[in-house]
Short mmCIF file of C-alpha atoms in Angstrom, two decimals:
data_model
loop_
_atom_site.label_atom_id
_atom_site.label_comp_id
_atom_site.label_asym_id
_atom_site.label_seq_id
_atom_site.Cartn_x
_atom_site.Cartn_y
_atom_site.Cartn_z
CA UNK A 25 102.20 218.51 -45.52
CA UNK A 26 105.96 218.04 -45.27
CA UNK A 27 106.03 217.42 -49.02
CA UNK A 28 104.29 220.74 -49.70
CA UNK A 29 106.77 222.59 -47.48
CA UNK A 30 109.65 220.90 -49.27
CA UNK A 31 108.20 222.01 -52.62
CA UNK A 32 108.00 225.61 -51.37
CA UNK A 33 111.65 225.56 -50.33
CA UNK A 34 112.61 224.09 -53.69
CA UNK A 35 110.64 226.78 -55.54
CA UNK A 36 112.39 229.51 -53.56
CA UNK A 37 115.77 228.03 -54.41
CA UNK A 38 114.88 227.77 -58.08
CA UNK A 39 113.72 231.38 -58.17
CA UNK A 40 117.15 232.51 -57.05
CA UNK A 41 119.38 230.15 -59.02
CA UNK A 42 118.06 228.12 -61.93
CA UNK A 43 115.57 230.54 -63.42
CA UNK A 44 118.07 232.94 -65.02
CA UNK A 45 119.75 230.05 -66.84
CA UNK A 46 116.40 228.76 -68.05
CA UNK A 47 115.34 232.21 -69.25
CA UNK A 48 118.54 232.62 -71.29
CA UNK A 49 117.70 229.46 -73.23
CA UNK A 50 114.17 230.63 -74.12
CA UNK A 51 113.43 232.31 -77.44
CA UNK A 52 113.26 236.10 -77.36
CA UNK A 53 110.17 236.33 -79.57
CA UNK A 54 106.74 234.75 -79.64
CA UNK A 55 104.97 233.87 -76.41
CA UNK A 56 107.48 235.78 -74.25
CA UNK A 57 106.44 238.99 -75.99
CA UNK A 58 103.01 238.75 -74.37
CA UNK A 59 103.81 236.92 -71.10
CA UNK A 60 105.11 239.35 -68.48
CA UNK A 61 105.36 237.12 -65.40
CA UNK A 62 104.76 233.53 -64.31
CA UNK A 63 104.11 232.68 -60.65
CA UNK A 64 103.91 229.47 -58.64
CA UNK A 65 103.20 229.10 -54.96
CA UNK A 66 101.22 227.48 -52.17
CA UNK A 67 98.32 228.63 -50.04
CA UNK A 68 96.38 228.03 -46.89
CA UNK A 69 92.98 226.75 -48.02
CA UNK A 70 89.90 228.54 -46.67
CA UNK A 71 91.62 230.72 -44.09
CA UNK A 72 88.38 232.75 -44.06
CA UNK A 73 85.31 233.40 -46.21
CA UNK A 74 84.96 237.20 -46.51
CA UNK A 75 86.20 239.40 -49.36
CA UNK A 76 88.12 241.86 -47.19
CA UNK A 77 90.56 240.31 -44.73
CA UNK A 78 89.17 240.22 -41.21
CA UNK A 79 91.02 239.60 -37.93
CA UNK A 80 93.75 237.01 -38.67
CA UNK A 81 93.15 235.57 -35.18
CA UNK A 82 89.86 234.19 -36.59
CA UNK A 83 91.54 232.54 -39.58
CA UNK A 84 92.07 228.81 -39.99
CA UNK A 85 95.81 228.11 -40.24
CA UNK A 86 95.95 224.30 -40.46
CA UNK A 87 95.20 223.75 -44.16
CA UNK A 88 98.36 224.44 -46.16
CA UNK A 89 97.11 222.28 -49.02
CA UNK A 90 96.77 224.36 -52.22
CA UNK A 91 99.19 225.04 -55.06
CA UNK A 92 98.88 228.19 -57.20
CA UNK A 93 99.79 228.92 -60.80
CA UNK A 94 99.41 232.39 -62.37
CA UNK A 95 100.34 233.79 -65.77
CA UNK A 96 100.33 237.59 -66.01
CA UNK A 97 100.39 239.03 -69.52
CA UNK A 98 101.89 242.30 -70.73
CA UNK A 99 99.36 245.13 -70.50
CA UNK A 100 97.99 245.77 -74.01
CA UNK A 101 99.21 248.94 -75.72
CA UNK A 102 95.68 250.34 -75.97
CA UNK A 103 94.18 253.63 -74.83
CA UNK A 104 91.42 251.77 -72.97
CA UNK A 105 93.99 249.93 -70.84
CA UNK A 106 96.08 253.05 -70.23
CA UNK A 107 92.93 254.90 -69.18
CA UNK A 108 92.25 252.33 -66.43
CA UNK A 109 95.85 252.25 -65.20
CA UNK A 110 97.49 249.67 -67.51
CA UNK A 111 96.51 246.48 -65.65
CA UNK A 112 97.98 243.16 -66.69
CA UNK A 113 95.51 240.50 -67.88
CA UNK A 114 96.01 237.26 -65.96
CA UNK A 115 94.85 233.67 -65.79
CA UNK A 116 95.53 231.23 -62.99
CA UNK A 117 94.47 228.39 -60.76
CA UNK A 118 94.43 227.47 -57.09
CA UNK A 119 94.36 223.67 -56.94
CA UNK A 120 93.50 221.87 -53.71
CA UNK A 121 95.70 218.80 -53.24
CA UNK A 122 93.09 217.02 -51.10
CA UNK A 123 90.37 216.99 -53.73
CA UNK A 124 88.31 219.83 -52.26
CA UNK A 125 87.42 223.16 -53.87
CA UNK A 126 89.81 224.36 -56.59
CA UNK A 127 89.53 227.71 -58.41
CA UNK A 128 90.33 228.67 -62.01
CA UNK A 129 90.35 232.42 -62.56
CA UNK A 130 90.93 235.19 -65.07
CA UNK A 131 91.05 238.93 -64.54
CA UNK A 132 93.03 242.14 -64.54
CA UNK A 133 95.87 242.87 -62.10
CA UNK A 134 96.96 246.37 -61.09
CA UNK A 135 100.32 246.91 -59.39
CA UNK A 136 101.74 249.98 -57.65
CA UNK A 137 105.33 250.38 -56.48
CA UNK A 138 105.75 251.65 -52.92
CA UNK A 139 107.83 254.77 -53.44
CA UNK A 140 111.48 254.06 -54.25
CA UNK A 141 111.52 250.58 -52.68
CA UNK A 142 111.39 247.02 -53.99
CA UNK A 143 107.94 246.64 -52.37
CA UNK A 144 104.67 246.80 -54.29
CA UNK A 145 100.94 246.53 -53.70
CA UNK A 146 98.63 244.83 -56.15
CA UNK A 147 94.98 244.03 -56.68
CA UNK A 148 93.15 241.75 -59.08
CA UNK A 149 89.52 241.71 -60.16
CA UNK A 150 87.88 239.17 -62.44
CA UNK A 151 85.91 235.96 -62.47
CA UNK A 152 86.45 232.37 -61.35
CA UNK A 153 84.93 228.95 -61.79
CA UNK A 154 85.31 226.27 -59.14
CA UNK A 155 85.06 222.54 -58.58
CA UNK A 156 82.92 222.82 -55.44
CA UNK A 157 79.22 222.26 -54.75
CA UNK A 158 76.43 224.65 -55.73
CA UNK A 159 73.68 223.92 -53.23
CA UNK A 160 72.03 221.40 -50.95
CA UNK A 161 73.85 218.46 -52.55
CA UNK A 162 76.95 219.57 -50.63
CA UNK A 163 77.94 217.04 -47.97
CA UNK A 164 78.33 218.12 -44.36
CA UNK A 165 81.35 220.38 -43.96
CA UNK A 166 81.54 221.44 -47.62
CA UNK A 167 80.62 224.90 -48.90
CA UNK A 168 77.55 225.82 -50.97
CA UNK A 169 78.69 228.34 -53.59
CA UNK A 170 75.38 228.81 -55.42
CA UNK A 171 76.90 229.79 -58.77
CA UNK A 172 79.47 227.93 -60.86
CA UNK A 173 80.93 231.26 -62.07
CA UNK A 174 81.75 233.80 -59.35
CA UNK A 175 83.54 237.08 -58.80
CA UNK A 176 87.26 236.82 -58.03
CA UNK A 177 89.35 239.35 -56.11
CA UNK A 178 92.93 239.21 -54.92
CA UNK A 179 94.93 241.66 -52.79
CA UNK A 180 98.66 241.34 -52.33
CA UNK A 181 101.89 242.83 -51.15
CA UNK A 182 105.11 241.79 -52.79
CA UNK A 183 108.79 242.40 -53.25
CA UNK A 184 111.08 242.48 -56.26
CA UNK A 185 113.86 240.08 -55.21
CA UNK A 186 116.07 240.50 -58.29
CA UNK A 187 115.67 242.07 -61.72
CA UNK A 188 113.48 239.12 -62.71
CA UNK A 189 112.33 237.39 -59.48
CA UNK A 190 109.40 238.40 -57.26
CA UNK A 191 107.67 237.13 -54.12
CA UNK A 192 104.02 238.00 -53.42
CA UNK A 193 101.86 237.39 -50.35
CA UNK A 194 98.26 237.35 -51.61
CA UNK A 195 94.77 237.04 -50.16
CA UNK A 196 92.32 235.74 -52.77
CA UNK A 197 88.54 235.59 -52.51
CA UNK A 198 85.74 234.08 -54.57
CA UNK A 199 81.99 234.60 -54.06
CA UNK A 200 78.89 235.61 -56.03
CA UNK A 201 77.86 238.78 -54.11
CA UNK A 202 74.48 237.24 -53.29
CA UNK A 203 73.43 236.76 -56.93
CA UNK A 204 72.62 233.07 -56.37
CA UNK A 205 70.61 231.24 -53.71
CA UNK A 206 73.76 230.26 -51.82
CA UNK A 207 76.87 232.41 -51.40
CA UNK A 208 79.49 230.62 -49.32
CA UNK A 209 82.60 232.56 -50.18
CA UNK A 210 86.11 231.21 -49.89
CA UNK A 211 89.35 233.05 -49.14
CA UNK A 212 92.85 231.60 -49.40
CA UNK A 213 96.21 233.05 -48.34
CA UNK A 214 99.18 232.29 -50.57
CA UNK A 215 102.87 232.95 -51.02
CA UNK A 216 103.95 233.00 -54.67
CA UNK A 217 107.33 233.21 -56.33
CA UNK A 218 107.37 234.84 -59.75
CA UNK A 219 109.67 235.16 -62.73
CA UNK A 220 109.40 238.25 -64.94
CA UNK A 221 110.39 238.04 -68.61
#
């Protein structure tokens, strides 16, 4: 656990110092034309199980054991995307460092600035696959997800730290909305540091 906290502190330091130098060395064309932001962070695993955050006093706060990776792409210059609010396509992963349930997700992320402040709200909707159990083969204490592919939602509040750096507190949820025999949802709470290109 101390190692994970040390990694978080290192990531925060990198976001404020080394990243600009790295970005200056990257080519200005190619993949950076479609990648808008890259994020890395850590999360509390299974703080709850519902889609919408419930009372935080009921959350489990002793499992800071996930790392997160997200790539958010530039919103396509298409009428269909502009019509739905120009969301950014994204792919990502929440990997559990103790060998429990990890998520791999893809979706669309909408972001709204809070007036004339560096704060923003965002929401993501898409799908996720996981490494957990589907049904009764799950050992005691492990979740029964029912479906290998599930719905994925994420709600967050963030801040633009510099012209290129961001920090986002996000609540992510995966479940199948009752479409399979079992539907043990999972919700994680993460803090992510991002770099915008």
